[in-house]
C-alpha atoms as one frame of an Amber mdcrd trajectory, in Angstrom:
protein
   1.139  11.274  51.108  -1.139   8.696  49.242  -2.874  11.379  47.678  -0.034
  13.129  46.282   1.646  10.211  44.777  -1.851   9.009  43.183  -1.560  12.536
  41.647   1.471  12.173  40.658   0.876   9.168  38.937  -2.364  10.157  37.088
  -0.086  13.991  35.962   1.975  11.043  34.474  -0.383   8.807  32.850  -2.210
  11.929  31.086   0.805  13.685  29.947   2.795   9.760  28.556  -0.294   9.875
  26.676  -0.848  12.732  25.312   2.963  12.815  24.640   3.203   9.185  22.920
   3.394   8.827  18.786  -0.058   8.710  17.357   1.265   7.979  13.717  -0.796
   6.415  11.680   0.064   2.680  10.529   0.483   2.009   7.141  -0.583  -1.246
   5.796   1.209  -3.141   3.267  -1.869  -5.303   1.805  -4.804  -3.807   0.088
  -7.680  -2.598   1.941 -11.543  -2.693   1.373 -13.916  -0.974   3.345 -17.580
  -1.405   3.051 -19.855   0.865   4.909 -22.928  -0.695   4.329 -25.911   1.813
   2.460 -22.979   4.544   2.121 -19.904   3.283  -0.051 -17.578   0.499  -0.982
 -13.653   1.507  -0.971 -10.969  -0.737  -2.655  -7.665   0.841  -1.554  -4.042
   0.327  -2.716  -1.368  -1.180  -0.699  -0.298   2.160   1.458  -3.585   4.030
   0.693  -5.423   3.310   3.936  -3.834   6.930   4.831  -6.942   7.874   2.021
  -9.644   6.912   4.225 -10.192  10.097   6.078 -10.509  11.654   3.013 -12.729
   9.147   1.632 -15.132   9.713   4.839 -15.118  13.302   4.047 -16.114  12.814
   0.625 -19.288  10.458   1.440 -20.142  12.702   4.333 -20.346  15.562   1.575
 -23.231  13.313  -0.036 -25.303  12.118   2.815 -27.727   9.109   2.667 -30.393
   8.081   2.039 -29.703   8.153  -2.291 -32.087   7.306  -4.574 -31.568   3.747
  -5.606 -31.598   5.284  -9.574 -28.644   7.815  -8.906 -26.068   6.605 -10.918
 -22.387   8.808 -12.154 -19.748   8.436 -14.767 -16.504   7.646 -13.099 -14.965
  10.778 -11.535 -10.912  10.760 -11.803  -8.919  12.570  -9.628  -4.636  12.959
  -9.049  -4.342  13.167  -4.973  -1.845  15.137  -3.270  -1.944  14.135   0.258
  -0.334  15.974   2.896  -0.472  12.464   4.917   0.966  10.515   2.237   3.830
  12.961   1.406   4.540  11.491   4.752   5.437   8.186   3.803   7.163   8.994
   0.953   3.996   8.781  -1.695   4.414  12.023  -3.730   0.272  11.630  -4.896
  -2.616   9.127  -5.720  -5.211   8.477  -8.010  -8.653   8.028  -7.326 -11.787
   6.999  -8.976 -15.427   7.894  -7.877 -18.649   6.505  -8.721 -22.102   6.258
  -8.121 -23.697   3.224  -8.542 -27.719   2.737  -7.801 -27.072   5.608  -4.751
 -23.922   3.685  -3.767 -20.825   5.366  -3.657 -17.500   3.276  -5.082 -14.449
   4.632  -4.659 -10.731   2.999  -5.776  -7.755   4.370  -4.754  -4.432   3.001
  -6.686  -0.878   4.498  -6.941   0.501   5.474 -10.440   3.085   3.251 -11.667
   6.447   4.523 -11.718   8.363   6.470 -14.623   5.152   7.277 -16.234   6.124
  10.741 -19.013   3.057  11.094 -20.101  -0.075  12.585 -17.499  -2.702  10.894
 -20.145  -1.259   7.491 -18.734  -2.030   8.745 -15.402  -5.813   8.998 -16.979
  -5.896   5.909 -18.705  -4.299   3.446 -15.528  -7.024   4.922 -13.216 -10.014
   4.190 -16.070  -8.856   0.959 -16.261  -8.486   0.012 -12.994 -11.393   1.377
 -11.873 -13.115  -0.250 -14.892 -12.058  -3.154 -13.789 -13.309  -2.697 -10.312
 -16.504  -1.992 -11.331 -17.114  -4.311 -13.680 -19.402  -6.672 -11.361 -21.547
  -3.220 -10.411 -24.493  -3.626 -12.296 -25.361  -0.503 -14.103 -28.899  -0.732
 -14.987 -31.762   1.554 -13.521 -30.763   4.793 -15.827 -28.474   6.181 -17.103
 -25.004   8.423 -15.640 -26.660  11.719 -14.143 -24.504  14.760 -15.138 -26.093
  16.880 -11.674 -24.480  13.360  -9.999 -21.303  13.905 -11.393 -21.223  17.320
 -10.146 -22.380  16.499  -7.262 -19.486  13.850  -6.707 -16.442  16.516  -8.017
 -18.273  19.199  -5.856 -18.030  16.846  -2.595 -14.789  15.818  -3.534 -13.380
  19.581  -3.964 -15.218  20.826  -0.790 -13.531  17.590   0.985  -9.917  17.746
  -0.257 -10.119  21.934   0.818 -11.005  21.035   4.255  -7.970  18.289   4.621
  -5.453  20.382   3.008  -5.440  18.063   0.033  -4.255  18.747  -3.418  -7.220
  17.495  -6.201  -6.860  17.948  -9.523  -9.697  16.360 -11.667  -8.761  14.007
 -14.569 -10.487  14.348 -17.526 -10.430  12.675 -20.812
């Protein structure tokens, strides 16, 4: 009798679990993640739903880098499956590589914006800002980098389901 109520209670355990909500939380504040020899990641207010995608994207360029690889800033328009979810239609997001050190900044377009230049021009800026304190010397932007970057980004967003479209000036 102890037995089959032990079961019981384990059948119940297993299946409450597997059953329960795994949604993901969304956080209100900004979030930065810093995986240390791999890449810094200033996200937006909402954006933490952008971290898998982010991990895809540095997994795409493995370490070690060569402390000299640097990139121009790589633009991108997100369509996210996951943050359709919560009511976030698509993001921006900025790559670059900065002495083998990937930086990424994810930021959400302000609203009523006509124009998709704008869309361009807000991400430059705010990742320019971002990146200000980066020092750039040891060489200059690699173009193979920059490929490199929109190739892992691409190969990423495919394997998520996401929606990338490159912004270019």
């Amino acid at each position: 009798m102890i037995e089959i109520t032990l079961a019981t209670i384990i059948i119940t355990i297993i299946v409450v679990l597997t059953l329960r909500n795994t949604k993901r939380a969304v956080l209100e504040n900004p979030l930065i993640l810093n995986r240390t020899g791999q890449y810094h990641a200033t996200l937006a207010p909402k954006l933490n739903i952008a971290q898998t995608f982010i991990e895809a994207i540095a997994k795409q360029i493995p370490s070690p880098r060569d402390e000299g690889q640097n990139s121009s800033t790589q633009c991108f328009e997100v369509r996210d499956p996951e943050a359709t979810a919560i009511g976030q239609e698509l993001y921006l997001l900025a790559i670059t590589m900065r002495h083998g050190l990937l930086y990424f900044q994810a930021i959400v377009p302000r609203p009523l914006i006509s124009d998709q230049d704008s869309h361009f021009n807000m991400l430059m800026e705010s990742a320019h800002n971002a990146l200000a304190s980066i020092p750039t010397t040891g060489g200059m932007p690699n173009t193979e980098v920059d490929e490199y970057i929109i190739t892992a980004a691409n190969t990423a967003a495919r394997k998520l389901g996401i929606d990338l479209k490159q912004q270019v000036s």
